Coordinates of C-alpha atoms in Angstrom, one line a residue:
M13 CA 10.4 24.4 -68.0
Q14 CA 8.9 22.6 -70.8
L15 CA 5.3 21.1 -70.2
P16 CA 4.0 17.8 -71.9
S17 CA 2.6 18.0 -75.1
R18 CA -1.5 17.8 -75.5
S19 CA -0.9 14.3 -77.5
L20 CA 0.8 12.9 -74.4
L21 CA -2.1 13.8 -72.0
K22 CA -5.0 12.7 -74.1
P23 CA -4.5 8.9 -73.4
V24 CA -4.5 9.6 -69.6
L25 CA -7.3 11.7 -69.0
P26 CA -10.0 8.8 -69.6
L27 CA -8.2 6.9 -66.8
L28 CA -8.6 9.4 -63.9
P29 CA -12.1 9.0 -62.8
L30 CA -11.6 5.1 -62.3
L31 CA -8.2 5.9 -60.4
L32 CA -10.1 7.7 -57.9
I33 CA -13.0 5.3 -57.6
L34 CA -10.7 2.2 -56.9
P35 CA -9.8 3.6 -53.3
L36 CA -13.4 4.3 -52.1
L37 CA -14.5 0.9 -53.0
A38 CA -11.3 -0.5 -51.2
G39 CA -12.4 1.4 -48.0
C40 CA -16.0 0.4 -48.3
Q41 CA -15.0 -3.4 -48.5
D42 CA -12.7 -3.0 -45.3
Q43 CA -15.6 -1.1 -43.1
T44 CA -18.4 -3.1 -44.2
P45 CA -17.4 -6.6 -42.1
E46 CA -16.7 -4.3 -38.9
S47 CA -19.9 -2.3 -38.6
S48 CA -21.6 -5.5 -39.4
A49 CA -19.8 -7.6 -36.6
A50 CA -20.6 -4.6 -34.4
D51 CA -24.5 -4.8 -34.9
S52 CA -24.6 -8.7 -34.6
P53 CA -26.0 -9.8 -31.5
R54 CA -23.8 -11.6 -28.9
W55 CA -24.5 -15.3 -28.2
V56 CA -25.3 -15.8 -24.6
K57 CA -26.0 -18.8 -22.4
T58 CA -29.2 -19.0 -20.4
A59 CA -30.7 -21.1 -17.9
P60 CA -34.2 -21.1 -16.3
L61 CA -35.5 -19.9 -12.9
R62 CA -36.1 -23.0 -10.6
A63 CA -38.7 -22.6 -8.0
S64 CA -37.5 -23.4 -4.4
S65 CA -40.0 -24.2 -1.9
A66 CA -37.3 -25.0 0.7
S67 CA -37.1 -22.6 3.8
T68 CA -33.8 -24.3 5.4
L69 CA -30.5 -22.4 5.8
S70 CA -27.1 -24.1 5.9
L71 CA -24.4 -22.4 8.0
T72 CA -21.1 -23.4 9.5
G73 CA -20.6 -22.8 13.2
L74 CA -18.0 -23.1 15.7
L75 CA -18.0 -25.8 18.7
R76 CA -17.8 -24.0 21.9
A77 CA -18.0 -25.0 25.7
R78 CA -20.7 -23.5 27.4
Y79 CA -18.8 -21.8 29.9
E80 CA -15.4 -20.1 28.8
T81 CA -14.0 -18.2 31.9
P82 CA -10.8 -15.7 31.3
M83 CA -8.4 -16.5 34.2
A84 CA -6.8 -13.7 35.9
F85 CA -4.9 -12.6 38.9
R86 CA -6.4 -10.7 41.7
V87 CA -3.5 -8.9 42.5
S88 CA -0.9 -7.2 40.4
G89 CA 2.5 -8.3 39.9
Q90 CA 5.4 -9.8 37.6
I91 CA 4.6 -13.3 36.5
A92 CA 7.6 -15.4 37.9
T93 CA 6.5 -19.1 36.4
R94 CA 4.0 -20.4 34.1
H95 CA 3.1 -24.1 34.4
V96 CA 0.6 -24.7 31.5
D97 CA 0.3 -24.6 27.7
A98 CA -2.7 -23.9 25.4
G99 CA -4.7 -27.3 24.8
Q100 CA -3.5 -28.6 28.3
R101 CA -6.3 -30.3 30.3
V102 CA -6.4 -29.2 33.9
N103 CA -8.0 -30.2 37.3
Q104 CA -9.6 -27.7 39.7
G105 CA -7.1 -26.1 42.0
E106 CA -4.3 -27.0 39.7
V107 CA -1.6 -24.1 39.6
L108 CA -1.3 -22.2 36.3
F109 CA 0.8 -19.2 37.1
T110 CA 2.7 -17.6 40.0
L111 CA 3.8 -14.2 40.6
D112 CA 7.0 -12.9 42.3
P113 CA 6.0 -12.9 45.9
S114 CA 8.6 -10.5 47.2
D115 CA 6.4 -7.6 47.4
L116 CA 3.4 -9.4 48.8
E117 CA 5.7 -10.9 51.3
E118 CA 6.9 -7.2 52.4
S119 CA 3.3 -6.1 52.8
L120 CA 2.6 -8.8 55.0
A121 CA 5.5 -7.9 57.3
A122 CA 4.2 -4.5 57.2
A123 CA 0.7 -5.3 58.4
R124 CA 2.0 -7.8 60.9
A125 CA 4.1 -5.0 62.3
E126 CA 1.3 -2.6 62.5
L127 CA -0.9 -5.3 64.2
A128 CA 1.5 -6.0 67.0
A129 CA 2.0 -2.2 67.6
A130 CA -1.8 -1.7 67.6
E131 CA -1.9 -4.5 70.4
A132 CA 0.7 -3.0 72.5
A133 CA -1.1 0.3 72.4
L134 CA -4.4 -1.5 73.3
D135 CA -2.7 -3.0 76.3
V136 CA -1.2 0.3 77.6
A137 CA -4.6 2.0 77.1
E138 CA -6.4 -0.7 79.1
A139 CA -3.8 -0.5 81.8
D140 CA -4.3 3.1 82.3
L141 CA -8.0 2.7 82.5
S142 CA -7.8 0.2 85.1
R143 CA -5.6 2.8 87.2
D144 CA -7.8 5.4 86.5
R145 CA -11.1 3.3 87.6
Q146 CA -9.2 3.2 90.9
L147 CA -8.5 6.7 91.4
L148 CA -12.0 7.4 90.4
N149 CA -13.3 5.4 93.1
K150 CA -11.1 6.8 95.7
G151 CA -12.3 10.5 94.4
Y152 CA -8.8 11.6 92.8
L153 CA -10.0 11.8 89.4
S154 CA -12.6 13.6 87.7
R155 CA -15.6 11.6 86.0
Q156 CA -14.7 13.7 83.0
A157 CA -11.0 12.5 82.9
F158 CA -12.2 8.5 83.2
E159 CA -14.6 8.8 80.3
R160 CA -11.9 10.1 78.3
A161 CA -9.6 7.2 79.2
E162 CA -12.3 4.8 78.0
L163 CA -12.9 6.5 74.6
G164 CA -9.0 6.2 74.5
V165 CA -9.2 2.3 75.0
R166 CA -11.9 2.1 72.3
E167 CA -10.0 3.9 69.8
T168 CA -7.0 1.6 70.1
A169 CA -9.0 -1.3 70.0
T170 CA -10.4 0.0 66.5
R171 CA -6.9 0.3 65.3
R172 CA -6.0 -3.1 66.2
E173 CA -9.0 -4.5 64.4
A174 CA -8.0 -2.2 61.2
A175 CA -4.5 -3.7 61.4
S176 CA -5.9 -7.4 61.9
A177 CA -7.9 -6.9 58.9
R178 CA -4.9 -5.5 56.8
V179 CA -2.9 -8.6 57.9
T180 CA -5.7 -10.9 56.5
Q181 CA -5.5 -8.7 53.3
A182 CA -2.0 -9.1 53.0
R183 CA -2.1 -13.0 53.7
N184 CA -4.7 -13.5 51.0
A185 CA -2.9 -11.3 48.6
L186 CA 0.1 -13.8 49.1
D187 CA -2.1 -16.7 48.6
H188 CA -3.7 -15.1 45.3
A189 CA 0.1 -14.8 44.0
S190 CA -0.9 -18.3 42.5
L191 CA -3.6 -18.6 39.9
R192 CA -5.3 -21.8 40.1
A193 CA -7.8 -23.4 37.8
E194 CA -11.4 -22.5 38.8
D195 CA -12.6 -26.0 37.5
D196 CA -11.9 -28.8 35.6
G197 CA -11.6 -28.5 31.6
V198 CA -9.2 -27.3 28.8
L199 CA -7.2 -24.2 28.5
I200 CA -8.0 -23.0 24.9
D201 CA -5.9 -20.0 25.0
V202 CA -2.8 -19.0 27.2
S203 CA -1.5 -15.7 26.9
G204 CA 0.8 -14.8 30.0
E205 CA 4.6 -15.1 30.0
P206 CA 7.1 -15.2 32.6
G207 CA 8.4 -11.8 33.1
Q208 CA 5.3 -10.1 31.9
V209 CA 4.0 -7.6 34.5
V210 CA 0.1 -8.1 34.7
G211 CA -2.5 -6.0 36.4
V212 CA -5.9 -7.0 38.5
G213 CA -8.3 -8.6 36.3
Q214 CA -5.8 -9.0 33.3
A215 CA -6.4 -12.2 31.7
V216 CA -3.7 -14.6 31.0
A217 CA -5.7 -17.6 30.0
R218 CA -9.2 -18.9 29.1
L219 CA -10.7 -22.0 30.6
A220 CA -13.1 -23.9 28.8
Q221 CA -15.1 -25.8 31.5
E222 CA -16.1 -29.4 31.5
G223 CA -19.7 -29.9 30.9
P224 CA -22.4 -29.1 28.0
R225 CA -21.2 -27.9 24.7
E226 CA -22.5 -25.4 22.3
V227 CA -22.4 -24.3 18.7
E228 CA -21.9 -20.7 17.9
V229 CA -23.4 -19.5 14.7
N230 CA -23.6 -16.3 13.0
F231 CA -26.7 -15.5 10.8
P232 CA -27.1 -13.0 8.0
A233 CA -28.8 -9.9 9.0
R234 CA -31.8 -10.7 6.9
S235 CA -32.4 -13.9 8.8
R236 CA -33.0 -14.1 12.5
P237 CA -31.8 -17.2 14.3
P238 CA -34.6 -19.7 14.9
Q239 CA -35.5 -21.6 18.2
T240 CA -34.3 -24.9 16.9
G241 CA -32.0 -26.5 14.3
E242 CA -30.0 -29.6 13.7
L243 CA -26.1 -30.3 13.6
L244 CA -24.8 -32.4 10.9
V245 CA -22.0 -35.2 11.5
G246 CA -21.9 -37.4 8.6
E247 CA -25.1 -39.1 8.6
K248 CA -25.8 -38.5 12.2
R249 CA -28.0 -35.5 13.3
I250 CA -28.1 -33.6 16.5
T251 CA -31.0 -31.4 17.8
L252 CA -29.9 -27.9 18.5
T253 CA -31.8 -25.5 21.0
R254 CA -31.3 -21.9 20.9
R255 CA -29.9 -20.5 24.3
E256 CA -29.1 -16.8 23.6
V257 CA -28.7 -14.3 20.5
A258 CA -26.6 -11.4 20.7
G259 CA -28.6 -8.2 21.5
A260 CA -27.2 -6.4 18.4
A261 CA -25.9 -7.3 14.9
D262 CA -22.1 -7.0 14.7
P263 CA -21.1 -3.8 13.4
A264 CA -18.4 -5.3 11.1
S265 CA -19.8 -8.7 9.7
R266 CA -23.5 -7.2 10.0
T267 CA -24.5 -10.9 11.7
W268 CA -26.4 -12.2 14.5
R269 CA -24.5 -14.2 16.8
A270 CA -26.2 -17.1 18.5
R271 CA -25.6 -19.9 20.7
Y272 CA -27.3 -23.4 20.6
R273 CA -27.1 -26.2 23.0
L274 CA -26.5 -29.7 21.8
E275 CA -29.1 -32.0 23.0
A276 CA -27.1 -35.0 22.5
P277 CA -23.3 -35.5 23.3
L278 CA -20.6 -35.0 20.2
E279 CA -17.9 -37.5 20.2
G280 CA -14.5 -37.3 18.3
R281 CA -14.7 -33.3 18.0
S282 CA -12.7 -30.7 19.8
L283 CA -13.6 -27.3 20.8
G284 CA -12.9 -24.6 18.3
D285 CA -13.6 -27.3 15.2
V286 CA -16.0 -26.1 12.4
V287 CA -19.1 -28.1 12.3
Q288 CA -22.0 -27.9 9.7
T289 CA -25.4 -26.7 10.9
R290 CA -29.1 -26.8 9.4
F291 CA -32.0 -24.2 10.2
T292 CA -35.6 -24.1 9.3
L293 CA -36.7 -20.7 9.0
A294 CA -39.3 -19.9 11.4
E295 CA -40.9 -17.1 9.3
A296 CA -42.6 -18.0 6.0
A297 CA -41.3 -16.5 2.8
S298 CA -43.4 -13.6 1.5
Q299 CA -42.3 -14.4 -2.0
T300 CA -41.1 -17.6 -3.7
R301 CA -37.6 -18.2 -4.0
F302 CA -36.1 -19.2 -7.0
Q303 CA -32.6 -20.9 -7.7
V304 CA -30.0 -20.0 -10.4
P305 CA -26.4 -20.3 -11.0
V306 CA -24.2 -18.0 -8.9
A307 CA -22.7 -16.7 -12.2
A308 CA -26.2 -15.4 -13.2
L309 CA -25.8 -12.7 -10.2
D310 CA -24.6 -9.5 -11.2
E311 CA -23.5 -7.1 -8.7
R312 CA -21.9 -4.1 -10.2
G313 CA -25.0 -1.7 -9.8
E314 CA -27.1 -0.8 -6.5
G315 CA -27.9 -4.0 -5.8
P316 CA -28.2 -7.9 -7.1
R317 CA -29.6 -8.2 -10.4
L318 CA -30.2 -10.8 -13.0
W319 CA -30.4 -10.3 -17.0
Q320 CA -33.2 -11.2 -19.1
I321 CA -33.7 -11.1 -22.8
V322 CA -36.6 -8.7 -23.9
E323 CA -37.1 -8.6 -27.7
G324 CA -33.5 -9.4 -28.7
E325 CA -31.9 -7.2 -25.9
A326 CA -30.6 -7.5 -22.5
Q327 CA -32.3 -5.9 -19.7
P328 CA -31.4 -5.9 -15.7
L329 CA -34.1 -7.5 -13.6
P330 CA -33.5 -6.4 -9.9
V331 CA -33.7 -9.2 -7.4
T332 CA -33.3 -9.9 -3.5
L333 CA -30.5 -12.4 -2.4
E334 CA -31.6 -14.7 -0.1
Q335 CA -28.8 -17.4 0.1
V336 CA -25.6 -18.0 -1.8
T337 CA -23.4 -21.2 -1.9
R338 CA -20.5 -22.1 -3.9
D339 CA -22.6 -23.1 -7.2
H340 CA -26.1 -21.7 -6.6
A341 CA -27.9 -18.7 -5.4
W342 CA -31.4 -18.3 -4.1
V343 CA -33.4 -14.9 -5.0
S344 CA -36.7 -13.5 -4.9
G345 CA -38.3 -10.4 -6.3
D346 CA -41.4 -8.9 -8.3
G347 CA -41.5 -10.4 -11.8
L348 CA -39.9 -13.8 -11.4
E349 CA -41.5 -17.0 -12.6
A350 CA -40.6 -20.5 -12.5
G351 CA -39.0 -21.3 -15.9
Q352 CA -38.2 -17.9 -17.2
A353 CA -34.9 -17.8 -18.9
V354 CA -32.1 -15.6 -17.5
I355 CA -28.5 -15.0 -18.9
S356 CA -26.3 -17.4 -16.9
L357 CA -23.0 -16.7 -17.8
G358 CA -20.8 -13.5 -18.5
T359 CA -23.5 -11.1 -16.9
H360 CA -20.6 -8.4 -15.8
L361 CA -19.9 -7.8 -19.6
L362 CA -23.8 -7.0 -20.6
T363 CA -25.1 -3.4 -20.8
V364 CA -28.5 -2.2 -21.0
G365 CA -30.1 -2.6 -24.4
M366 CA -27.1 -4.9 -25.9
L367 CA -28.2 -7.0 -28.6
V368 CA -28.2 -10.7 -27.6
R369 CA -29.1 -14.2 -28.6
P370 CA -29.6 -17.4 -26.4
L371 CA -27.1 -20.0 -27.5
D372 CA -30.2 -22.7 -27.7
E373 CA -31.1 -20.9 -31.1
K374 CA -27.9 -21.3 -32.5
E375 CA -27.8 -24.8 -31.6
A376 CA -31.6 -25.4 -32.8
P377 CA -31.7 -27.3 -36.1

C-alpha cells in the first residue's frame, strides 16, 4: 500500500486543532439554554390569607319525620296481597298487606277442637265428683279417694283454661294476618311483595307518621352539634332546636348524626328533601381561622398544608382544615397571619426548596 506523501499532509496539519474545537463549541451552545431553564425560578400565583371571624357552619340536611315506624307482621307467613305503594298516604287502620291465612285458620280449628275436648273432660270429671260425694256421705268411699277426684276436676279445669287461651292466640294470629297502618302518615318505603315469605318482625314498609318534622344533619368529627341552628329556605329562616345526638361517630364517614326540631311549619317540602342549614359553633375557636382558595390546599403529605415563598424557595406550611366549600377553605395553624401570601395554584407540583417567584413581580413595571 502506498502512503501519501509528506507534501500532501503539510497543508492539512494546521487545520486539525480547529476541526476538534468546533464540535465542543456546538455542544456547549446546545446545553447552556437547558441548564439555565432548569435553574430559573418558576412563576407561581399567590393569594393573601384572609382572617375570618365567622364561627358559622353551613351543612346540608335531610327532612325527616319525627316518628318513622317500621311496619312488620306479628306472625310469619307468605304475603298474599299488597295494597299500597311507596309515597302513598294512608290512614290509621288501613290494610297494607295480608298473609295467606290457610295455616292460621287450621291452627285456629285445632285450638278449638282442643278446647272442646278439654270442656268434655271437665264435664266428665265434675259428674264423677258429684257421684263420689254421694258415696262419701253414705260411707261407701274413702276420704282419700274423694280428694283424688277433686284434684282430677281441678286438673281438667286447668287444661280447659289452657285450651281456651290457645284459641284466643290462634284467633289473634289470624287477625294479625292483615297488616294495618298504626297511624296516619306517608309510606316512605315499601319492600314487601306478594309471594314473599316473611318472619315475625321483618319490616316490609316504613311509615312516616303525621306530626312534627325534623332535620337530620351529619356534622364533621371536629365539630360537636350545637344546641340551636337555623333552616335556610330562600329568604325565610326557621329556628332549629337539637333533639338528639348519636352516641358515637359513624365508623365509615366519621361524622356525628344529629336530629333538630323545626320550630315553625315548613310548607312545600317533602320528606327526604335536601335542605340547607346553618349553625353557630358554640365553642370559641382557639385560633383565628383564615380563608384561602381551595386550590391552595395540598394534601399529598400526612395532612393538609399550604405553600409559602421563603427567600425565593417554596416551603410547606402545615395547617388544620376547619371547613371546605366549593371555592374556598378555612384553615388555622401556627405561623399564619392575615395578609400573608401563599401559593394559590398548582400546589400539587411543588417540592420543598423549589425555586419560585410570584407573578406579581413579573407584572410589576
